[in-house]
Short mmCIF file of C-alpha atoms and ligand atoms in Angstrom, two decimals:
data_model
loop_
_atom_site.label_atom_id
_atom_site.label_comp_id
_atom_site.label_asym_id
_atom_site.label_seq_id
_atom_site.Cartn_x
_atom_site.Cartn_y
_atom_site.Cartn_z
CA MET A 1 4.83 -23.42 26.31
CA ARG A 2 5.43 -19.89 25.07
CA GLY A 3 9.03 -18.97 24.21
CA PRO A 4 10.26 -15.39 23.78
CA ARG A 5 9.62 -15.64 20.02
CA GLN A 6 5.95 -16.46 20.47
CA VAL A 7 5.54 -13.69 23.01
CA LEU A 8 7.11 -11.21 20.61
CA ALA A 9 4.89 -12.43 17.81
CA ALA A 10 1.81 -12.06 20.00
CA VAL A 11 2.80 -8.55 21.08
CA LEU A 12 3.51 -7.55 17.49
CA ALA A 13 0.16 -8.93 16.40
CA VAL A 14 -1.63 -6.92 19.07
CA ILE A 15 0.12 -3.74 17.94
CA LEU A 16 0.14 -4.28 14.20
CA VAL A 17 -3.21 -5.88 13.42
CA PRO A 18 -5.30 -2.83 14.39
CA VAL A 19 -2.92 -0.57 12.43
CA LEU A 20 -3.18 -2.76 9.36
CA LEU A 21 -6.94 -3.09 9.70
CA ALA A 22 -7.26 0.68 10.05
CA ALA A 23 -5.24 1.16 6.88
CA VAL A 24 -7.45 -1.32 5.06
CA GLU A 25 -10.71 0.05 6.45
CA ALA A 26 -9.89 3.69 5.90
CA GLY A 27 -8.69 2.92 2.43
CA GLY A 28 -9.69 3.72 -1.07
CA ILE A 29 -9.79 0.21 -2.54
CA GLU A 30 -13.20 -0.60 -1.05
CA ARG A 31 -14.60 2.78 -1.95
CA VAL A 32 -13.42 2.62 -5.57
CA LYS A 33 -14.67 -0.95 -5.96
CA LYS A 34 -18.09 0.03 -4.62
CA ALA A 35 -18.22 2.99 -6.99
CA GLY A 36 -17.31 0.63 -9.85
CA VAL A 37 -15.17 3.32 -11.45
CA LEU A 38 -11.66 4.70 -11.03
CA ARG A 39 -11.57 8.46 -11.51
CA VAL A 40 -8.15 9.62 -12.66
CA GLY A 41 -7.41 13.35 -12.98
CA SER A 42 -5.02 14.58 -15.67
CA ASP A 43 -4.09 17.62 -17.75
CA ILE A 44 -4.38 15.82 -21.08
CA THR A 45 -2.00 18.09 -23.01
CA TYR A 46 1.30 16.36 -22.31
CA PRO A 47 2.24 13.79 -24.96
CA PRO A 48 3.39 11.07 -24.94
CA PHE A 49 2.14 10.77 -21.33
CA GLU A 50 -1.40 11.98 -22.10
CA PHE A 51 -3.01 13.65 -25.08
CA MET A 52 -6.25 13.58 -27.03
CA GLU A 53 -6.32 11.37 -30.09
CA ALA A 54 -9.49 11.17 -32.19
CA GLY A 55 -11.41 12.67 -29.28
CA LYS A 56 -10.12 10.16 -26.73
CA PRO A 57 -7.33 10.25 -24.13
CA ALA A 58 -4.25 8.31 -25.25
CA GLY A 59 -0.67 7.88 -24.05
CA PHE A 60 1.58 6.06 -21.62
CA ASP A 61 -0.23 7.31 -18.48
CA VAL A 62 -3.61 6.44 -19.98
CA GLU A 63 -2.50 2.86 -20.64
CA LEU A 64 -1.10 2.60 -17.13
CA ALA A 65 -4.39 3.91 -15.72
CA GLN A 66 -6.27 1.28 -17.72
CA GLU A 67 -4.11 -1.43 -16.13
CA ILE A 68 -4.79 -0.04 -12.64
CA ALA A 69 -8.55 0.06 -13.25
CA LYS A 70 -8.37 -3.51 -14.55
CA ALA A 71 -6.53 -4.66 -11.42
CA LEU A 72 -9.25 -3.05 -9.29
CA GLY A 73 -11.97 -4.63 -11.44
CA VAL A 74 -13.59 -1.28 -12.24
CA LYS A 75 -14.01 0.90 -15.30
CA LEU A 76 -11.76 3.87 -15.94
CA GLU A 77 -12.77 7.50 -16.16
CA TYR A 78 -9.76 9.51 -17.35
CA VAL A 79 -10.84 13.07 -16.61
CA ASN A 80 -9.31 16.18 -18.18
CA THR A 81 -8.61 18.89 -15.61
CA ALA A 82 -6.55 22.08 -15.30
CA TRP A 83 -2.95 21.43 -14.25
CA ASP A 84 -2.95 24.40 -11.89
CA GLY A 85 -5.09 23.18 -9.01
CA ILE A 86 -4.79 19.49 -9.89
CA PHE A 87 -3.41 18.57 -6.45
CA ALA A 88 -6.07 20.61 -4.63
CA ALA A 89 -8.69 18.81 -6.73
CA LEU A 90 -7.30 15.42 -5.65
CA LYS A 91 -7.28 16.55 -2.03
CA ALA A 92 -10.89 17.73 -2.34
CA GLY A 93 -11.93 14.27 -3.53
CA LYS A 94 -12.63 15.10 -7.16
CA PHE A 95 -10.40 12.21 -8.25
CA ASP A 96 -9.17 8.92 -6.80
CA MET A 97 -5.65 9.45 -8.14
CA LEU A 98 -3.70 11.57 -10.62
CA LEU A 99 -1.75 10.37 -13.64
CA SER A 100 -0.30 13.40 -15.38
CA GLY A 101 3.44 13.03 -15.81
CA ILE A 102 3.77 14.16 -12.20
CA THR A 103 7.15 14.56 -10.55
CA ILE A 104 7.40 13.25 -6.99
CA THR A 105 8.30 16.19 -4.74
CA GLU A 106 8.54 16.58 -0.97
CA GLU A 107 6.66 19.85 -1.20
CA ARG A 108 3.64 18.30 -2.93
CA ILE A 109 3.52 15.45 -0.39
CA LYS A 110 3.48 17.95 2.49
CA SER A 111 1.21 20.61 1.04
CA PHE A 112 -1.53 18.27 -0.17
CA ASP A 113 -1.37 15.24 2.21
CA LEU A 114 -0.43 12.92 -0.61
CA VAL A 115 1.15 9.55 -0.87
CA PHE A 116 2.97 8.72 -4.10
CA SER A 117 3.30 5.31 -5.73
CA GLN A 118 6.75 3.97 -6.42
CA PRO A 119 8.39 5.91 -9.27
CA TYR A 120 7.16 4.71 -12.66
CA PHE A 121 9.31 6.83 -14.98
CA GLU A 122 12.54 8.79 -14.95
CA SER A 123 12.22 12.25 -16.46
CA GLY A 124 13.95 15.63 -16.32
CA GLN A 125 13.62 19.16 -17.69
CA GLY A 126 14.64 20.00 -21.24
CA VAL A 127 14.82 23.21 -23.26
CA ALA A 128 13.08 23.93 -26.59
CA VAL A 129 14.01 26.73 -29.01
CA ARG A 130 12.82 27.84 -32.46
CA MET A 131 14.13 25.81 -35.36
CA GLY A 132 17.42 27.29 -36.54
CA ASP A 133 18.00 29.37 -33.39
CA ALA A 134 21.53 28.49 -32.25
CA ARG A 135 21.85 31.00 -29.40
CA ILE A 136 21.08 28.58 -26.57
CA LYS A 137 23.45 25.63 -26.20
CA LYS A 138 24.08 25.50 -22.48
CA GLN A 139 22.35 26.56 -19.28
CA ALA A 140 24.26 29.87 -18.98
CA ASP A 141 22.89 30.90 -22.40
CA LEU A 142 19.46 31.31 -20.79
CA ALA A 143 20.75 34.49 -19.11
CA GLY A 144 18.98 37.53 -20.53
CA LYS A 145 16.35 35.33 -22.22
CA VAL A 146 12.57 35.14 -21.85
CA VAL A 147 11.61 31.58 -20.92
CA GLY A 148 8.15 30.00 -20.94
CA VAL A 149 6.98 27.25 -18.57
CA GLN A 150 3.75 25.60 -17.52
CA ILE A 151 2.72 27.19 -14.24
CA ASN A 152 3.64 25.42 -10.99
CA THR A 153 5.58 22.66 -12.68
CA THR A 154 9.01 21.39 -11.78
CA GLY A 155 10.03 23.08 -15.06
CA GLN A 156 9.15 26.44 -13.51
CA ALA A 157 11.17 25.53 -10.39
CA ALA A 158 14.16 24.53 -12.54
CA VAL A 159 14.16 27.82 -14.49
CA GLU A 160 13.81 29.83 -11.26
CA LYS A 161 17.17 28.37 -10.21
CA VAL A 162 18.95 29.52 -13.37
CA LYS A 163 20.84 32.78 -12.88
CA GLY A 164 20.16 35.86 -15.00
CA VAL A 165 16.99 34.75 -16.82
CA LYS A 166 15.31 37.95 -18.00
CA GLU A 167 11.72 36.83 -17.49
CA ILE A 168 9.82 33.62 -16.76
CA LYS A 169 6.41 33.54 -18.41
CA LYS A 170 3.95 31.09 -16.87
CA TYR A 171 1.24 29.41 -18.93
CA GLU A 172 -1.79 27.39 -17.93
CA GLN A 173 -0.96 24.88 -20.66
CA LEU A 174 2.25 24.05 -22.47
CA PRO A 175 0.87 24.44 -26.04
CA GLU A 176 0.26 28.15 -25.30
CA ALA A 177 3.96 28.54 -24.53
CA TYR A 178 4.94 27.00 -27.88
CA LEU A 179 2.68 29.49 -29.68
CA ASP A 180 4.56 32.33 -28.00
CA LEU A 181 7.90 30.69 -28.77
CA LYS A 182 7.05 30.55 -32.47
CA ALA A 183 5.72 34.14 -32.35
CA ARG A 184 9.10 35.22 -30.88
CA ARG A 185 7.58 36.36 -27.61
CA LEU A 186 9.74 33.70 -25.93
CA ASP A 187 13.33 32.62 -26.51
CA ALA A 188 12.89 29.18 -24.99
CA VAL A 189 10.38 26.81 -23.39
CA VAL A 190 11.23 24.45 -20.52
CA ALA A 191 9.25 21.27 -19.82
CA ASP A 192 9.78 17.53 -19.31
CA TYR A 193 12.34 16.48 -21.93
CA PRO A 194 10.39 13.51 -23.37
CA VAL A 195 7.38 15.80 -23.81
CA ILE A 196 9.42 18.46 -25.61
CA VAL A 197 10.81 15.80 -27.95
CA SER A 198 7.29 14.59 -28.75
CA ASN A 199 5.85 18.11 -29.18
CA ALA A 200 8.76 19.23 -31.39
CA LYS A 201 8.40 16.22 -33.67
CA GLU A 202 4.68 16.82 -34.06
CA ASP A 203 4.97 20.58 -34.61
CA GLY A 204 8.11 20.76 -36.74
CA LYS A 205 8.74 24.47 -36.02
CA PHE A 206 10.77 24.24 -32.84
CA THR A 207 13.32 21.80 -31.56
CA PRO A 208 14.76 20.47 -28.29
CA VAL A 209 18.25 21.69 -27.45
CA ARG A 210 20.06 18.36 -27.54
CA GLY A 211 21.99 17.55 -24.40
CA LEU A 212 20.67 20.54 -22.45
CA GLN A 213 18.77 19.28 -19.44
CA LEU A 214 18.04 21.54 -16.49
CA GLY A 215 18.31 20.52 -12.87
CA GLU A 216 18.24 17.01 -11.49
CA PRO A 217 16.71 13.88 -12.97
CA GLU A 218 13.10 13.63 -11.78
CA LEU A 219 11.01 10.63 -10.83
CA LEU A 220 7.37 10.50 -11.84
CA GLY A 221 4.77 8.98 -9.54
CA ILE A 222 1.04 8.52 -9.01
CA PRO A 223 -0.39 10.39 -6.02
CA VAL A 224 -3.41 9.39 -3.91
CA ARG A 225 -4.83 10.95 -0.75
CA LYS A 226 -2.99 9.88 2.40
CA ASP A 227 -6.15 8.39 3.95
CA GLU A 228 -6.46 6.17 0.89
CA ALA A 229 -2.85 5.03 0.90
CA ASP A 230 -3.96 1.42 0.33
CA LEU A 231 -4.53 2.34 -3.33
CA VAL A 232 -0.78 2.79 -3.69
CA GLY A 233 -0.37 -0.92 -2.93
CA VAL A 234 -2.52 -1.77 -5.96
CA VAL A 235 -0.67 0.73 -8.18
CA ASN A 236 2.76 -0.57 -7.14
CA LYS A 237 1.72 -4.15 -7.79
CA VAL A 238 0.46 -3.21 -11.26
CA ILE A 239 3.79 -1.51 -12.05
CA GLN A 240 5.79 -4.48 -10.76
CA ASP A 241 3.65 -7.02 -12.63
CA LEU A 242 3.92 -5.04 -15.89
CA LYS A 243 7.69 -4.91 -15.47
CA LYS A 244 7.92 -8.63 -14.78
CA SER A 245 5.81 -9.63 -17.76
CA GLY A 246 7.76 -7.41 -20.16
CA LYS A 247 4.65 -5.34 -20.95
CA TYR A 248 6.20 -2.27 -19.34
CA ALA A 249 9.15 -2.30 -21.73
CA GLN A 250 6.68 -2.66 -24.62
CA MET A 251 4.67 0.33 -23.40
CA LYS A 252 7.82 2.44 -23.13
CA GLN A 253 8.90 1.39 -26.58
CA LYS A 254 5.47 2.20 -27.99
CA TRP A 255 5.14 5.70 -26.49
CA PHE A 256 8.75 6.87 -26.08
CA GLY A 257 10.60 4.71 -28.56
CA GLU A 258 12.82 3.39 -25.77
CA LYS A 259 13.03 0.46 -23.34
N1 LIG B 1 6.68 16.75 -14.44
C1 LIG B 1 6.29 18.11 -14.28
C2 LIG B 1 5.76 18.36 -12.87
O1 LIG B 1 5.36 17.48 -12.22
C3 LIG B 1 5.26 18.58 -15.27
C4 LIG B 1 4.00 17.78 -15.35
C5 LIG B 1 2.95 18.44 -16.19
N2 LIG B 1 1.94 17.49 -16.57
C6 LIG B 1 0.94 17.78 -17.42
N3 LIG B 1 0.13 16.80 -17.75
N4 LIG B 1 0.78 18.97 -17.89
O2 LIG B 1 5.69 19.47 -12.41
#
């Protein structure tokens, strides 16, 4: 005898199974496994997320990518690429996913047919100034100033919203902006706060403006192409498992000095 429950279940199965199968068939997991390698695109100039250390990529994102490759049973290729154009490169199939301290934005999802993983880090934009320069203490102090950003980042978007900024200079890479800051061609640099903290410590000639964060908190995620959305399932599981085992807290402590 078939009750209403069984009928519903049967109907659901008829509707859902092909959808699920399509998602699995069209997906990236099979393709990546066959290739035997996970190709991750990244602008490797953004410590402590990704940077070169003794000729090799290192950082929080790199370790996370290693865990994802391990979960897929493939080897990892962490490929350096220009930040400007990184999403177009993913869309064009140059990479399987991106790990590059990337903020999840509606605009990126729409413009590049992306799907993001669950957020893996909470970030936000901070301001850096030359050591000993006390002119900038709050957002309004950026009025009349020349501010450097990495092109097409959420940092650029945040500065564009600040009223009265004299000029926004856009750089291909963040280290170029710091050079201009130190050479007094810029008054301030805006980028992800944890990155500024790390850069400032390393360099010793500029400093983050403590307590000055621009715009909203931002969530970082790992984008894949929409037709390979099944890869997000693997990524999310890796993140959840790392959190459960306590390894995630260790990784944060190691790279950011926080839990
Ligand atoms: N979180 C910022 C954004 O998504 C900046 C990321 C820049 N990443 C990098 N590796 N340079 O726009």
